[in-house]
Amino acid sequence: MLMLLQAAYADYLEVTLLGTGTPRPSIERFGSATLVSAGGQFFLFDVGRGATIRLKQAGITPNQIDKVFLTHLHSDHISGLDDLWITGWMWQRQQLLDVSGPTGTHQLVNGLRDAYAADISYRGANVGLDDDKAKIESVEIEPGVVYQQEGVTIRAFLVEHAPVKPAYGYRVEFGDRVVVISGDTTYSENLVKHAQKADLLIHEITAADPALLKRNKRLNSVVAYHTNPDQMAEVLNKTNPRLAVLNHVLLFAVSEEQVIDKIKMQYSGDVTMGYDLMKIGVGNTIDIQRINLEN
Ligand SMILES: [Zn+2]
Ligand SMILES: [Zn+2]
């Protein structure tokens, strides 16, 4: 009986990594963007460079996206927002684009409205696109529940990315399934708290060759507000997700294999490097697929 009840509550979530990169221009790793699909709804966490192209490759048109959650306002997490917004409008998005994020999100969205006012008026006049549909709304969130509808609950929690304040991670719950997205953070006790009982933890990673770190002061500052492999292992030992996938891959003269090896020396659970267009199905089992990049 207990088994049946558990089965009834369990559900299925799908996560597609659209961008696993950083500010570095890379054809393999676009800017940060993670799509979560739950109960027929789509939620997009960050909209970095090229997110709309990756959505297309994943078979999703931009008009299907109307809920965006920003972790923080670094450019590599937001620089695809204008494309998603305007292209979605051209693709006949019928509903407004809802952008939730930290303090400063209003300024970002108001600035985009100003920047694209000419474009919106041209397209409206030329091809009869209804500029009323070019609506974009901003919501500045606080830690706690930021979305709760049709069985999906999304919570924002603070992470450590100073001087960027606030910077958020998100916890998405659907039935018994839980996905946690770290955003950019160094080791964060608050993330450890909010990532308990996660099925899937999507966490950022950085690593640098020690000799390089020694002679490059600026690199030390960059690495300091991200999570290194030792810190990652500590997070994983304290949270034990069914699967951890690394994104926002920022490596300096260190290979991806070295990073994974270093974590695995200290943590025995499942952890893997994330790639753009990796699709992770989270149900009774966790299945990883790679979407064909030729689409
Ligand atoms: Zn970033
Ligand atoms: Zn950042």
Coordinates of C-alpha atoms and ligand atoms in Angstrom, one line a residue:
M1 CA 0.0 0.0 0.0
L2 CA 2.8 2.3 1.0
M3 CA 4.5 1.5 -2.3
L4 CA 1.4 2.4 -4.3
L5 CA 1.0 5.7 -2.5
Q6 CA 4.6 6.6 -3.2
A7 CA 4.1 5.7 -6.9
A8 CA 1.0 7.9 -7.0
Y9 CA 2.9 10.9 -5.7
A10 CA 6.0 10.4 -7.8
D11 CA 6.1 12.4 -11.0
Y12 CA 8.3 13.2 -14.0
L13 CA 10.4 16.3 -14.7
E14 CA 12.6 17.0 -17.7
V15 CA 15.6 19.3 -17.7
T16 CA 17.4 20.5 -20.9
L17 CA 20.7 22.2 -20.5
L18 CA 20.5 24.9 -23.2
G19 CA 23.7 26.7 -22.2
T20 CA 26.5 25.4 -19.9
G21 CA 29.0 28.1 -20.6
T22 CA 30.3 31.3 -19.2
P23 CA 31.1 34.8 -20.7
R24 CA 33.7 33.0 -22.9
P25 CA 32.4 32.9 -26.5
S26 CA 32.2 29.2 -27.2
I27 CA 30.3 27.3 -29.9
E28 CA 30.2 24.3 -27.7
R29 CA 29.0 26.0 -24.5
F30 CA 26.5 28.8 -25.0
G31 CA 25.6 31.3 -22.1
S32 CA 23.8 30.0 -19.1
A33 CA 20.2 28.8 -19.7
T34 CA 18.4 25.7 -18.3
L35 CA 15.0 24.7 -19.3
V36 CA 12.7 22.7 -16.9
S37 CA 9.6 21.1 -18.2
A38 CA 7.0 19.9 -15.7
G39 CA 3.4 18.9 -16.2
G40 CA 3.3 20.5 -19.7
Q41 CA 4.8 23.8 -18.4
F42 CA 8.1 25.3 -19.4
F43 CA 10.4 27.3 -17.1
L44 CA 13.6 28.9 -18.3
F45 CA 16.3 29.6 -15.7
D46 CA 18.6 32.3 -17.1
V47 CA 18.8 33.3 -20.8
G48 CA 22.4 33.6 -21.7
R49 CA 23.9 34.0 -25.2
G50 CA 22.2 31.9 -27.8
A51 CA 19.4 30.5 -25.7
T52 CA 16.9 31.0 -28.5
I53 CA 19.0 29.0 -30.9
R54 CA 19.4 26.2 -28.4
L55 CA 15.6 26.2 -27.8
K56 CA 15.2 25.7 -31.6
Q57 CA 17.6 22.8 -31.5
A58 CA 15.6 21.3 -28.7
G59 CA 12.5 21.6 -30.8
I60 CA 10.9 24.5 -28.9
T61 CA 9.8 27.7 -30.4
P62 CA 10.4 30.9 -28.4
N63 CA 6.6 31.6 -28.1
Q64 CA 6.4 28.4 -26.0
I65 CA 8.4 30.2 -23.3
D66 CA 6.7 32.7 -21.2
K67 CA 8.2 32.2 -17.7
V68 CA 11.8 33.2 -17.1
F69 CA 13.7 33.1 -13.8
L70 CA 17.0 34.9 -13.5
T71 CA 19.6 33.8 -11.0
H72 CA 21.5 37.1 -11.1
L73 CA 22.2 39.9 -13.5
H74 CA 25.7 39.1 -14.8
S75 CA 25.6 39.5 -18.6
D76 CA 26.3 35.8 -19.3
H77 CA 22.9 35.0 -17.7
I78 CA 20.8 37.6 -19.4
S79 CA 22.3 38.5 -22.8
G80 CA 19.9 36.3 -24.7
L81 CA 16.8 37.8 -23.1
D82 CA 16.1 40.4 -25.8
D83 CA 16.3 37.7 -28.5
L84 CA 13.9 35.4 -26.7
W85 CA 11.5 38.3 -26.1
I86 CA 11.5 39.9 -29.6
T87 CA 11.8 36.6 -31.5
G88 CA 9.0 35.1 -29.4
W89 CA 6.8 38.1 -30.2
M90 CA 7.5 37.6 -34.0
W91 CA 6.7 34.0 -33.5
Q92 CA 3.3 35.1 -32.2
R93 CA 3.7 34.7 -28.5
Q94 CA 0.1 35.3 -27.4
Q95 CA 0.9 35.9 -23.7
L96 CA 3.3 38.3 -22.0
L97 CA 6.8 37.3 -21.2
D98 CA 7.2 37.1 -17.5
V99 CA 10.7 37.7 -16.2
S100 CA 11.3 37.1 -12.5
G101 CA 14.7 38.0 -11.0
P102 CA 16.7 39.8 -8.3
T103 CA 16.6 43.5 -7.6
G104 CA 17.6 45.3 -10.8
T105 CA 15.3 43.2 -13.0
H106 CA 12.9 46.1 -13.4
Q107 CA 15.7 48.3 -14.7
L108 CA 16.9 45.6 -17.1
V109 CA 13.4 45.0 -18.6
N110 CA 12.6 48.8 -18.7
G111 CA 16.0 49.3 -20.5
L112 CA 15.1 46.6 -23.1
R113 CA 11.7 48.2 -23.7
D114 CA 13.5 51.4 -24.5
A115 CA 16.2 49.8 -26.6
Y116 CA 13.7 47.9 -28.8
A117 CA 11.0 50.6 -29.1
A118 CA 12.0 51.4 -32.7
D119 CA 12.1 47.7 -33.7
I120 CA 8.7 47.1 -32.2
S121 CA 7.2 50.1 -34.0
Y122 CA 8.8 49.1 -37.3
R123 CA 7.6 45.5 -37.2
G124 CA 4.1 46.6 -36.0
A125 CA 3.8 49.0 -39.0
N126 CA 5.4 46.8 -41.6
V127 CA 3.9 43.3 -41.1
G128 CA 1.0 44.1 -38.9
L129 CA 2.5 42.5 -35.8
D130 CA 0.4 43.5 -32.8
D131 CA 2.7 45.5 -30.6
D132 CA 0.4 44.8 -27.7
K133 CA 1.7 41.3 -27.8
A134 CA 5.3 42.5 -27.4
K135 CA 4.6 42.7 -23.7
I136 CA 7.3 41.9 -21.2
E137 CA 6.8 42.1 -17.4
S138 CA 9.4 42.1 -14.7
V139 CA 9.0 40.8 -11.1
E140 CA 11.6 41.4 -8.5
I141 CA 11.6 38.4 -6.2
E142 CA 12.5 37.8 -2.6
P143 CA 13.8 34.5 -1.2
G144 CA 10.9 31.9 -0.8
V145 CA 8.2 30.6 -3.0
V146 CA 8.1 32.6 -6.3
Y147 CA 5.8 30.3 -8.3
Q148 CA 3.1 27.9 -7.4
Q149 CA 0.6 26.6 -10.0
E150 CA -0.6 23.3 -11.3
G151 CA 1.5 21.2 -9.0
V152 CA 4.8 23.1 -9.7
T153 CA 6.4 25.0 -6.9
I154 CA 9.5 27.1 -7.4
R155 CA 11.5 28.5 -4.6
A156 CA 14.3 31.0 -4.8
F157 CA 17.1 30.9 -2.3
L158 CA 20.2 33.1 -1.8
V159 CA 23.6 31.9 -2.8
E160 CA 27.1 33.3 -2.4
H161 CA 28.4 35.3 -5.4
A162 CA 29.5 38.6 -3.8
P163 CA 29.8 41.3 -4.9
V164 CA 26.7 40.2 -6.9
K165 CA 23.8 40.6 -4.4
P166 CA 21.3 39.2 -4.4
A167 CA 22.2 36.1 -6.4
Y168 CA 19.7 33.2 -6.4
G169 CA 19.5 29.5 -6.8
Y170 CA 16.2 27.8 -7.5
R171 CA 14.5 24.7 -6.3
V172 CA 11.8 23.3 -8.5
E173 CA 9.3 20.7 -7.1
F174 CA 6.8 18.7 -9.0
G175 CA 5.1 15.8 -7.2
D176 CA 8.0 14.0 -5.5
R177 CA 10.6 15.3 -8.0
V178 CA 13.0 18.0 -7.1
V179 CA 15.5 19.8 -9.3
V180 CA 17.9 22.4 -7.8
I181 CA 19.8 24.9 -9.9
S182 CA 22.7 26.6 -8.2
G183 CA 23.1 29.7 -10.4
D184 CA 26.6 31.2 -9.9
T185 CA 27.9 30.7 -6.4
T186 CA 30.9 29.7 -4.4
Y187 CA 30.4 27.1 -1.6
S188 CA 27.0 28.1 -0.1
E189 CA 25.7 26.7 3.1
N190 CA 22.2 28.0 2.1
L191 CA 22.4 26.0 -1.1
V192 CA 23.3 22.9 0.9
K193 CA 20.2 23.6 3.0
H194 CA 17.9 24.0 0.0
A195 CA 19.3 21.2 -2.0
Q196 CA 18.4 18.5 0.4
K197 CA 16.5 15.5 -1.1
A198 CA 17.1 16.7 -4.6
D199 CA 16.8 14.2 -7.4
L200 CA 18.9 16.4 -9.7
L201 CA 21.4 19.1 -8.7
I202 CA 22.6 21.3 -11.5
H203 CA 25.7 23.1 -10.1
E204 CA 28.3 25.4 -11.4
I205 CA 32.0 24.6 -11.4
T206 CA 35.3 26.3 -11.8
A207 CA 38.9 25.0 -11.6
A208 CA 42.3 26.5 -12.3
D209 CA 45.8 25.2 -12.5
P210 CA 47.5 26.0 -9.2
A211 CA 50.6 27.5 -10.9
L212 CA 48.4 29.8 -12.9
L213 CA 46.5 30.9 -9.8
K214 CA 49.7 31.7 -8.1
R215 CA 50.8 34.2 -10.7
N216 CA 47.5 35.7 -11.7
K217 CA 45.8 37.9 -9.0
R218 CA 42.7 38.6 -11.2
L219 CA 42.1 35.0 -11.7
N220 CA 42.0 34.4 -8.0
S221 CA 39.1 36.9 -7.7
V222 CA 37.2 35.1 -10.5
V223 CA 37.7 31.7 -9.0
A224 CA 36.8 32.9 -5.5
Y225 CA 33.2 33.6 -6.3
H226 CA 32.7 30.2 -8.1
T227 CA 32.8 26.6 -6.8
N228 CA 36.0 24.6 -7.1
P229 CA 36.1 20.8 -7.1
D230 CA 36.9 20.4 -3.4
Q231 CA 34.0 22.7 -2.5
M232 CA 31.8 20.8 -5.0
A233 CA 32.6 17.5 -3.3
E234 CA 31.7 19.0 0.0
V235 CA 28.4 20.2 -1.3
L236 CA 27.7 16.8 -2.8
N237 CA 28.6 14.9 0.4
K238 CA 26.2 17.2 2.3
T239 CA 23.3 16.9 -0.2
N240 CA 23.6 13.5 -1.9
P241 CA 21.4 14.2 -4.9
R242 CA 20.5 11.2 -7.1
L243 CA 22.5 12.9 -9.8
A244 CA 24.7 16.0 -10.0
V245 CA 25.4 17.7 -13.3
L246 CA 28.0 20.4 -13.6
N247 CA 27.3 23.5 -15.7
H248 CA 28.8 27.1 -16.0
V249 CA 32.0 25.2 -16.8
L250 CA 34.9 27.7 -16.2
L251 CA 38.2 25.9 -16.4
F252 CA 41.7 27.4 -16.6
A253 CA 44.3 25.0 -17.8
V254 CA 42.5 22.1 -16.2
S255 CA 40.6 19.4 -18.2
E256 CA 37.0 18.4 -17.6
E257 CA 38.3 14.8 -16.8
Q258 CA 40.6 16.2 -14.1
V259 CA 37.7 18.1 -12.5
I260 CA 35.4 15.1 -12.4
D261 CA 38.2 12.8 -11.1
K262 CA 39.0 15.3 -8.3
I263 CA 35.4 15.3 -7.2
K264 CA 35.0 11.6 -7.5
M265 CA 38.1 11.0 -5.3
Q266 CA 36.1 12.7 -2.5
Y267 CA 32.5 11.8 -3.4
S268 CA 31.0 8.4 -4.3
G269 CA 27.7 9.4 -5.7
D270 CA 26.8 10.1 -9.3
V271 CA 28.2 13.3 -10.8
T272 CA 28.8 14.1 -14.4
M273 CA 29.9 17.0 -16.6
G274 CA 26.9 18.8 -18.3
Y275 CA 26.9 19.7 -22.0
D276 CA 24.7 21.9 -24.1
L277 CA 21.6 20.1 -25.2
M278 CA 21.9 17.4 -22.6
K279 CA 18.4 16.3 -21.7
I280 CA 17.8 14.8 -18.3
G281 CA 14.6 12.9 -17.6
V282 CA 13.9 12.7 -13.8
G283 CA 11.4 10.0 -12.9
N284 CA 11.8 6.6 -11.2
T285 CA 15.0 6.4 -13.1
I286 CA 17.2 9.3 -14.3
D287 CA 18.0 9.2 -18.0
I288 CA 20.4 11.3 -19.9
Q289 CA 20.1 11.9 -23.6
R290 CA 22.0 14.2 -26.0
I291 CA 19.8 16.1 -28.4
N292 CA 21.1 15.8 -32.0
L293 CA 23.1 19.0 -32.7
E294 CA 22.3 18.8 -36.4
N295 CA 18.8 20.0 -36.0
Ligands
ZN1 ZN 28.0 33.5 -14.9
ZN2 ZN 27.9 35.5 -12.2

